[in-house]
Short mmCIF file of N, CA and C in Angstrom, two decimals:
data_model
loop_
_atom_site.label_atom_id
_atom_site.label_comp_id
_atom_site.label_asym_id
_atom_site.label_seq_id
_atom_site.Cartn_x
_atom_site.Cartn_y
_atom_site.Cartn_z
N UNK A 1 -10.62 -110.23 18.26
CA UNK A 1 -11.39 -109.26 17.53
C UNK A 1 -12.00 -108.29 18.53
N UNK A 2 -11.95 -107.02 18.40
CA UNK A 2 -12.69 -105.67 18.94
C UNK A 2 -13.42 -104.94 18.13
N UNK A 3 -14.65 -104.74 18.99
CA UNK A 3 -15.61 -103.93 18.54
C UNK A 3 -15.57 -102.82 18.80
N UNK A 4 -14.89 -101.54 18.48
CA UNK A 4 -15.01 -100.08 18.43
C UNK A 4 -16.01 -99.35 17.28
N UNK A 5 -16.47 -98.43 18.07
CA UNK A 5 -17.86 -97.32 17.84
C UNK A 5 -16.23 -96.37 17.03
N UNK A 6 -16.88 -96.01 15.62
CA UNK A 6 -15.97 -94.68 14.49
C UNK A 6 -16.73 -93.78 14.31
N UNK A 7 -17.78 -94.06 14.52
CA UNK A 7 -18.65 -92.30 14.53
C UNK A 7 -19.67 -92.97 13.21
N UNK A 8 -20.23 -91.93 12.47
CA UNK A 8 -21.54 -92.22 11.34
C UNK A 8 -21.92 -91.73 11.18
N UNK A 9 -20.51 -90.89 10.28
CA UNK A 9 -20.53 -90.25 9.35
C UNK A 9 -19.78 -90.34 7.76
N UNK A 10 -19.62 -90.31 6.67
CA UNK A 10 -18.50 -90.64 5.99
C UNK A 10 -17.33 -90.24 6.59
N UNK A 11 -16.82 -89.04 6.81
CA UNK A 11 -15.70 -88.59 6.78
C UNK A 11 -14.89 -90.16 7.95
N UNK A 12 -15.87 -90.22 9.24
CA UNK A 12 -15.18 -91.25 9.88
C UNK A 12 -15.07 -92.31 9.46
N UNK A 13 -15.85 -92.89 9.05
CA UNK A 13 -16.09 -94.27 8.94
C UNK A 13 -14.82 -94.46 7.27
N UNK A 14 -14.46 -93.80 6.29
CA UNK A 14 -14.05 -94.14 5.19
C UNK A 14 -12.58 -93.39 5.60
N UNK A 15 -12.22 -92.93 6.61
CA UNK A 15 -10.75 -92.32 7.35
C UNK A 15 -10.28 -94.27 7.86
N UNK A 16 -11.10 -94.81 8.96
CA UNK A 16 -10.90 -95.54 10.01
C UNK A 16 -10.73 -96.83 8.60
N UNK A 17 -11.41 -97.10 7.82
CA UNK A 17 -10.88 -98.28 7.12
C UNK A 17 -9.84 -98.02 6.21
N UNK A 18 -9.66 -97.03 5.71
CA UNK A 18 -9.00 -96.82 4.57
C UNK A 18 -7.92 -96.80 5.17
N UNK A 19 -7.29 -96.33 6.23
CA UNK A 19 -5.93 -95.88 6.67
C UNK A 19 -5.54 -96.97 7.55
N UNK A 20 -6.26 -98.03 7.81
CA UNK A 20 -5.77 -99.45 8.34
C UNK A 20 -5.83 -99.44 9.86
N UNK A 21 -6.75 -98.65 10.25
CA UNK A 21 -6.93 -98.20 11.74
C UNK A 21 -7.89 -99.45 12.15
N UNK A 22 -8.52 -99.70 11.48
CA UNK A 22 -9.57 -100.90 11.56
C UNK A 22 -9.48 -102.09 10.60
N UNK A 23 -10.01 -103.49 10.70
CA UNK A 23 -10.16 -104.23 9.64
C UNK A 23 -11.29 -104.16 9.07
N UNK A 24 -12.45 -104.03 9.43
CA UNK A 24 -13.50 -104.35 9.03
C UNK A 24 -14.68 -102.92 9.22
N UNK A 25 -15.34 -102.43 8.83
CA UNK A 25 -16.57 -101.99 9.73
C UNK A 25 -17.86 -102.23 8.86
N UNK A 26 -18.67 -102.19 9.89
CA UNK A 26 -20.06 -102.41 9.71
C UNK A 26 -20.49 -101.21 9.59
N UNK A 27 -20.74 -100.28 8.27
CA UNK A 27 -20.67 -99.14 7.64
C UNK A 27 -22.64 -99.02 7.61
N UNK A 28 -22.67 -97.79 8.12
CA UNK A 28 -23.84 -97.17 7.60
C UNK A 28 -23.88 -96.80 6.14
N UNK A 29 -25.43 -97.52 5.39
CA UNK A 29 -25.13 -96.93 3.77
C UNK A 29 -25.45 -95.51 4.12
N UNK A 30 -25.16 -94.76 2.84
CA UNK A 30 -24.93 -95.44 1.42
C UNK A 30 -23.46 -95.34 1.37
N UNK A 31 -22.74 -95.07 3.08
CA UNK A 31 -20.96 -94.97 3.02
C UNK A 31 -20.77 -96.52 2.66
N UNK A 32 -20.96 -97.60 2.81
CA UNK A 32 -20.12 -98.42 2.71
C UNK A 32 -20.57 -99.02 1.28
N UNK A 33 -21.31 -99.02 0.88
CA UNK A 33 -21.56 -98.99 -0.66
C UNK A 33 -20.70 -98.71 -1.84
N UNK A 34 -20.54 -96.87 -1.12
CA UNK A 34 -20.09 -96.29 -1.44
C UNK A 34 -18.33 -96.58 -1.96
N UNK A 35 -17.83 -96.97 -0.71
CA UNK A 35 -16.47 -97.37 -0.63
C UNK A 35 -16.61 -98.72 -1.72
N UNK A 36 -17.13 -99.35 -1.82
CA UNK A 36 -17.49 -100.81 -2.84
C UNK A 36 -17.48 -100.62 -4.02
N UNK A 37 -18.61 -99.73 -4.47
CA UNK A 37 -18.29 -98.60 -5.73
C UNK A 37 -17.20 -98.29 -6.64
N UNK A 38 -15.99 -97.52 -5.16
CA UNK A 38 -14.90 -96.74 -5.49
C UNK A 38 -14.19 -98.22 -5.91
N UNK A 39 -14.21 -99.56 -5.43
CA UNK A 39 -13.24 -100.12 -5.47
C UNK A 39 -12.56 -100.07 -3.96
N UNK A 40 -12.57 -99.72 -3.22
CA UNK A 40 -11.69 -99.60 -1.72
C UNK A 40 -11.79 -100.36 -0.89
N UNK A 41 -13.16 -100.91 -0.83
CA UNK A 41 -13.31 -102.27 0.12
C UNK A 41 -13.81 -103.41 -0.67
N UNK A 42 -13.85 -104.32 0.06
CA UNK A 42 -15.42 -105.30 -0.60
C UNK A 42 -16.72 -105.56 0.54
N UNK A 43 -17.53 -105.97 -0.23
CA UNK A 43 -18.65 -106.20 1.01
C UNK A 43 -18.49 -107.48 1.64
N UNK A 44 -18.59 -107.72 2.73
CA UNK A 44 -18.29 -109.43 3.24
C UNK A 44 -20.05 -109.23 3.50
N UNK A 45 -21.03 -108.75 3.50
CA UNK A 45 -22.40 -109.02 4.12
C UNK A 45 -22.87 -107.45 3.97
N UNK A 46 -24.42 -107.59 3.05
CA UNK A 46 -24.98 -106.77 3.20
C UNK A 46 -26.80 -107.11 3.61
N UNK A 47 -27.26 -107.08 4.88
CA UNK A 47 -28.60 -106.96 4.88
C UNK A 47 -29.54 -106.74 4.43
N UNK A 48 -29.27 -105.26 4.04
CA UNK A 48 -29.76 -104.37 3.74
C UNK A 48 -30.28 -104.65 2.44
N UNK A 49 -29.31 -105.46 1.29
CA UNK A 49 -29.87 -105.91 0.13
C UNK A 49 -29.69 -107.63 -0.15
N UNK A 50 -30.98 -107.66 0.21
CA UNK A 50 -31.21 -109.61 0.41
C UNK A 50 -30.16 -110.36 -0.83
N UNK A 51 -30.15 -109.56 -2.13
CA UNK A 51 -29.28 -110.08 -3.15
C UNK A 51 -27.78 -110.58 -2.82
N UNK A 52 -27.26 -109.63 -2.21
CA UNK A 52 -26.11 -109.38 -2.32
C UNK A 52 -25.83 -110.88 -0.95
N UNK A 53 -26.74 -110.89 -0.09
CA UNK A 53 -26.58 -111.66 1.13
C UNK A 53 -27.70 -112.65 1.24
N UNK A 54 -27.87 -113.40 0.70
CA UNK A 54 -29.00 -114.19 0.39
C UNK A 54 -29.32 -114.92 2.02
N UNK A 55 -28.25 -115.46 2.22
CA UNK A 55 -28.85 -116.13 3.61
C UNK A 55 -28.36 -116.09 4.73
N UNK A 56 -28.55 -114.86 4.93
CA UNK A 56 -28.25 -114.25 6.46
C UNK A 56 -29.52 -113.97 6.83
N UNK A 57 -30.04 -114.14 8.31
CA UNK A 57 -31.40 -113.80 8.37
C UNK A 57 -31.41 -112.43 8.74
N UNK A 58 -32.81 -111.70 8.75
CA UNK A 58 -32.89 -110.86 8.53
C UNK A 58 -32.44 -109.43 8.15
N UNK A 59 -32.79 -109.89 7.29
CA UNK A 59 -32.44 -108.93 5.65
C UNK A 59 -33.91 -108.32 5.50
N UNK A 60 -33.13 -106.68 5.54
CA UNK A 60 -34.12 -105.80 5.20
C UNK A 60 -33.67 -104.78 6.80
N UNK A 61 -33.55 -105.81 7.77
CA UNK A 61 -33.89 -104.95 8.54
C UNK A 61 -32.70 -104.16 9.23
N UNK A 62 -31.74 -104.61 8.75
CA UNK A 62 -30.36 -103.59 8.86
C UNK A 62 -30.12 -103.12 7.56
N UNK A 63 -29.69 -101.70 8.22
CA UNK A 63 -29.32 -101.12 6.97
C UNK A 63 -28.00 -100.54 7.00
N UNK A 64 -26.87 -101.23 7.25
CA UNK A 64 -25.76 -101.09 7.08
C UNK A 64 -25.07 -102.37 6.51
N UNK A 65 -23.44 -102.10 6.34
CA UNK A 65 -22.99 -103.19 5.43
C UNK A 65 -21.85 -103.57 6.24
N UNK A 66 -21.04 -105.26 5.71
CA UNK A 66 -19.48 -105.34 6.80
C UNK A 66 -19.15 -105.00 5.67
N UNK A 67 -18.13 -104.56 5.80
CA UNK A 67 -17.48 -104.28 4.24
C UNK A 67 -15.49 -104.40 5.06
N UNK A 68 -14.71 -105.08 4.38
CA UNK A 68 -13.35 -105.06 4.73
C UNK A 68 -12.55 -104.54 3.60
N UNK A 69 -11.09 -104.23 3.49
CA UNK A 69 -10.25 -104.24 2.63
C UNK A 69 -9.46 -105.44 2.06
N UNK A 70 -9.30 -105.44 0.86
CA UNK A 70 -8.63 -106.68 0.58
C UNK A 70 -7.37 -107.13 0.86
N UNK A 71 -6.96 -106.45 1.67
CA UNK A 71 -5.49 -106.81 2.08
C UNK A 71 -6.24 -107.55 3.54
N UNK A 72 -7.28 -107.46 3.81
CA UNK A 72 -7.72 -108.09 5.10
C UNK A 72 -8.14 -109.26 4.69
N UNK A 73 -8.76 -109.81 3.33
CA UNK A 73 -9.01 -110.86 2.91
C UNK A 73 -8.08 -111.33 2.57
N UNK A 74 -6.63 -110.98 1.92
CA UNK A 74 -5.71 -111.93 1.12
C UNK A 74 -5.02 -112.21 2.67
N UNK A 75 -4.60 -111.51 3.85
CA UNK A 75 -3.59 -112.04 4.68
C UNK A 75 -3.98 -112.09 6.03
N UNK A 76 -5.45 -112.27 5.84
CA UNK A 76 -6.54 -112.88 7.18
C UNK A 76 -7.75 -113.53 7.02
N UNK A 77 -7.95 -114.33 6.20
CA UNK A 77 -9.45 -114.75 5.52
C UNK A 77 -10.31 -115.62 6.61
N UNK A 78 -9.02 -115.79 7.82
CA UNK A 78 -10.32 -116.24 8.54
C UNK A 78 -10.71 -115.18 9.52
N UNK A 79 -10.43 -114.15 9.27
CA UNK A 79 -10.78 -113.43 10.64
C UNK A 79 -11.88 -112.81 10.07
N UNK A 80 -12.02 -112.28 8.38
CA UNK A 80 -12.99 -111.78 7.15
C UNK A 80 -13.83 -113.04 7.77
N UNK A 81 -13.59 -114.37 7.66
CA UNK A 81 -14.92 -115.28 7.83
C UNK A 81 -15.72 -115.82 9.09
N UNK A 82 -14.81 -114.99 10.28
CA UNK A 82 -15.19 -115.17 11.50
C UNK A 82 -16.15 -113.98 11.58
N UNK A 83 -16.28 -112.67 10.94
CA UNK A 83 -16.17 -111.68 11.20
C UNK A 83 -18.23 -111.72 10.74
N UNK A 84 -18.06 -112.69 9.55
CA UNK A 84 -19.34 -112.73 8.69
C UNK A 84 -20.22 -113.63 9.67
N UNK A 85 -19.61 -114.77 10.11
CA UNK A 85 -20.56 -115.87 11.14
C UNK A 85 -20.80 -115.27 12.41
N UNK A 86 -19.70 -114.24 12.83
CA UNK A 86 -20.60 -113.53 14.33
C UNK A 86 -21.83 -112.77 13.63
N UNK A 87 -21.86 -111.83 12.65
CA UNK A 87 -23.05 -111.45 12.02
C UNK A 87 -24.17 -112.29 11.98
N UNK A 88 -23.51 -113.00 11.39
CA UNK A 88 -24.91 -114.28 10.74
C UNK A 88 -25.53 -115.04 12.41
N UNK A 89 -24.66 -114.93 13.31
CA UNK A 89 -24.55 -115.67 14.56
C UNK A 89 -26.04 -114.84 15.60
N UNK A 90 -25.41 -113.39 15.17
CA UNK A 90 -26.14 -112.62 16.09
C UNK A 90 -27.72 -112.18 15.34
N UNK A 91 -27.75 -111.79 14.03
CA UNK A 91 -29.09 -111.96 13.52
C UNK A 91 -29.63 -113.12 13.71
N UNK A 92 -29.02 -114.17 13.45
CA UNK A 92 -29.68 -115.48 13.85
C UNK A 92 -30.58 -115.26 15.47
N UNK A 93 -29.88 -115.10 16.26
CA UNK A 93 -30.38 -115.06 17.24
C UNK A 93 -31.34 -113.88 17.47
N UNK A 94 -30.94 -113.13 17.01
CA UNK A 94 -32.11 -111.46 17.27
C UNK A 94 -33.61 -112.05 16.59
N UNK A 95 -33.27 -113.23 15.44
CA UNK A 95 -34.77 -113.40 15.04
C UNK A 95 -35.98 -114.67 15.67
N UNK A 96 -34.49 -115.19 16.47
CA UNK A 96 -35.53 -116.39 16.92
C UNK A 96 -35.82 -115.72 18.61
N UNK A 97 -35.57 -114.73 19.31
CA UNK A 97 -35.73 -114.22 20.43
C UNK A 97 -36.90 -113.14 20.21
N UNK A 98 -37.69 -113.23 21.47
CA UNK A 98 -38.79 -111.51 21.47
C UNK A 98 -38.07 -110.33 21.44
N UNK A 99 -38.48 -109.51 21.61
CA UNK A 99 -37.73 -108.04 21.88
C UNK A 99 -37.62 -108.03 23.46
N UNK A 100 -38.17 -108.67 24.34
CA UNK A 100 -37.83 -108.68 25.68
C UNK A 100 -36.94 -109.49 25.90
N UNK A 101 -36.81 -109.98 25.34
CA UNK A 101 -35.38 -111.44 25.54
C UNK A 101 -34.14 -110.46 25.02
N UNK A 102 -34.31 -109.92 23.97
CA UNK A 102 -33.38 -109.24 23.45
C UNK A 102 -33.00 -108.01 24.45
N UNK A 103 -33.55 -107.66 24.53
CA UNK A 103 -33.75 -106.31 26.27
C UNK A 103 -33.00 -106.82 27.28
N UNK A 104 -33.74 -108.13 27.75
CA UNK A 104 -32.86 -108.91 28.98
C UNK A 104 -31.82 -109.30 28.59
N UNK A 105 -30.85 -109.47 27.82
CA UNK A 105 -29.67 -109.98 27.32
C UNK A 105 -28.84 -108.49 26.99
N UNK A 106 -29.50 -107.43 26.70
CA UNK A 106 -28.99 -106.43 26.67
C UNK A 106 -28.27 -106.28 28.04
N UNK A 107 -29.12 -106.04 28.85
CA UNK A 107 -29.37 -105.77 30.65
C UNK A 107 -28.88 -106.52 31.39
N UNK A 108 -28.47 -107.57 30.70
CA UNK A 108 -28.14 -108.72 31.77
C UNK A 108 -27.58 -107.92 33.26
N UNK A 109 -27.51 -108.97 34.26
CA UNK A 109 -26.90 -107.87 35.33
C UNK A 109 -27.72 -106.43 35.56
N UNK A 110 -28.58 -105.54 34.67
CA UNK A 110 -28.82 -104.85 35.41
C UNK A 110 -30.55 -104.60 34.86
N UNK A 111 -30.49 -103.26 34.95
CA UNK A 111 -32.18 -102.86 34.70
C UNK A 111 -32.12 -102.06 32.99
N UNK A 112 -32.90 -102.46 32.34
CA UNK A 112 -33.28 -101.69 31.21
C UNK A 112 -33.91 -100.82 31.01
N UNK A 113 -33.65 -99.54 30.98
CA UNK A 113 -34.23 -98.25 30.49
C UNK A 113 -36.03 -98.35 30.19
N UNK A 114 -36.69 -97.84 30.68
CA UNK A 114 -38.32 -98.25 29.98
C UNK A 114 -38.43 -97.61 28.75
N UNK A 115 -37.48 -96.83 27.91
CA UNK A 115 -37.29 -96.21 26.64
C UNK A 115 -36.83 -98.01 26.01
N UNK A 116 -36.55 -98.24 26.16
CA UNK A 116 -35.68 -100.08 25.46
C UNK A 116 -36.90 -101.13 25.46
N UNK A 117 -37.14 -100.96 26.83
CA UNK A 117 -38.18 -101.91 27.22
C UNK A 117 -39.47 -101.90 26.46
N UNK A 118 -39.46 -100.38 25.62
CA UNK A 118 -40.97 -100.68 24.79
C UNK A 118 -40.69 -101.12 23.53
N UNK A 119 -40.06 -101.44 23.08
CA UNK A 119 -39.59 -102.31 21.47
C UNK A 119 -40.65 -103.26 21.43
N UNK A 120 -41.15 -103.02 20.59
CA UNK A 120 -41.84 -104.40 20.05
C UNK A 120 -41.93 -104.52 18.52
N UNK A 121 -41.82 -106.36 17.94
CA UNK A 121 -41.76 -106.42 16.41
C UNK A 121 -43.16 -106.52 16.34
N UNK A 122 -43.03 -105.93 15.25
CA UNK A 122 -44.78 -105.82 14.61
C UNK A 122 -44.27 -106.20 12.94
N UNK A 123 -44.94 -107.03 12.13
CA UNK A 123 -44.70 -106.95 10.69
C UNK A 123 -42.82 -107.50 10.68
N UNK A 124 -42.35 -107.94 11.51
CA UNK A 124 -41.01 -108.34 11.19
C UNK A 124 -39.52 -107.07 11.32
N UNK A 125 -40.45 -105.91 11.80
CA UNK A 125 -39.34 -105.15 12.51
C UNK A 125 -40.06 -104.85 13.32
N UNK A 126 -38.87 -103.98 13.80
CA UNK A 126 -38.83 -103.52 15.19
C UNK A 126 -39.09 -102.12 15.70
N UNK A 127 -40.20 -101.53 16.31
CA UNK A 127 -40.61 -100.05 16.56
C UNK A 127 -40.97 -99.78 17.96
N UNK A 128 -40.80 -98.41 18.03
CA UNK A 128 -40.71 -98.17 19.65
C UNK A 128 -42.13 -97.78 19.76
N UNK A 129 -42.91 -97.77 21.03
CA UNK A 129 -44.45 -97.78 21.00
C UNK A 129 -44.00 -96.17 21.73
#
């Protein structure tokens, strides 16, 4: 599995899944919604609405969606379910770590920006001081 950056905007993000350039993306709303809507994808995980994703941790505080095509679920369902547990894998971890742990794991190997370094959660997200 690879993680490639499609841009974030509709035009990219609903080009790169629809035309099979990608399997999966982790869609900024209200595009990947959007595509759910039309019928074009499905959602494998949405944060953003605790309903839809009941127990993934933190919910609320992303606001984007995974959303795949169903030809990625009928003739890859484990890569759709690998795809949901690195999610669930990595919020998991973003909530039991500080924002400096999260910084140093960013950085590993090197130095972190003092723009990064001021994150702090207050109230259960995350804001720059």
């Amino acid at each position: 599995m690879r993680f490639l950056s499609i841009g974030k905007n509709w035009q990219d993000q609903s080009a790169c899944i629809l035309s099979g350039s990608v399997d999966a993306i982790m869609g900024d709303e209200p595009f990947a919604t959007r595509l759910a809507a039309e019928g074009k994808v499905f959602i494998l995980a949405n944060p953003a609405i605790p309903e839809l994703s009941p127990s993934i941790p933190g919910l609320g505080f992303l606001h984007a969606t995974l959303v795949t095509r169903s030809d990625v679920i009928n003739d890859q369902p484990e890569m759709a379910a690998t795809m949901v547990r690195i999610l669930r894998r990595t919020l998991e971890w973003l909530a039991s770590h500080s924002p400096q742990e999260v910084v140093a794991q960013l950085y590993r190997g090197g130095t972190a920006h003092p723009r990064h370094a001021g994150y702090v959660t207050k109230g259960g997200s995350r804001r720059q001081r």
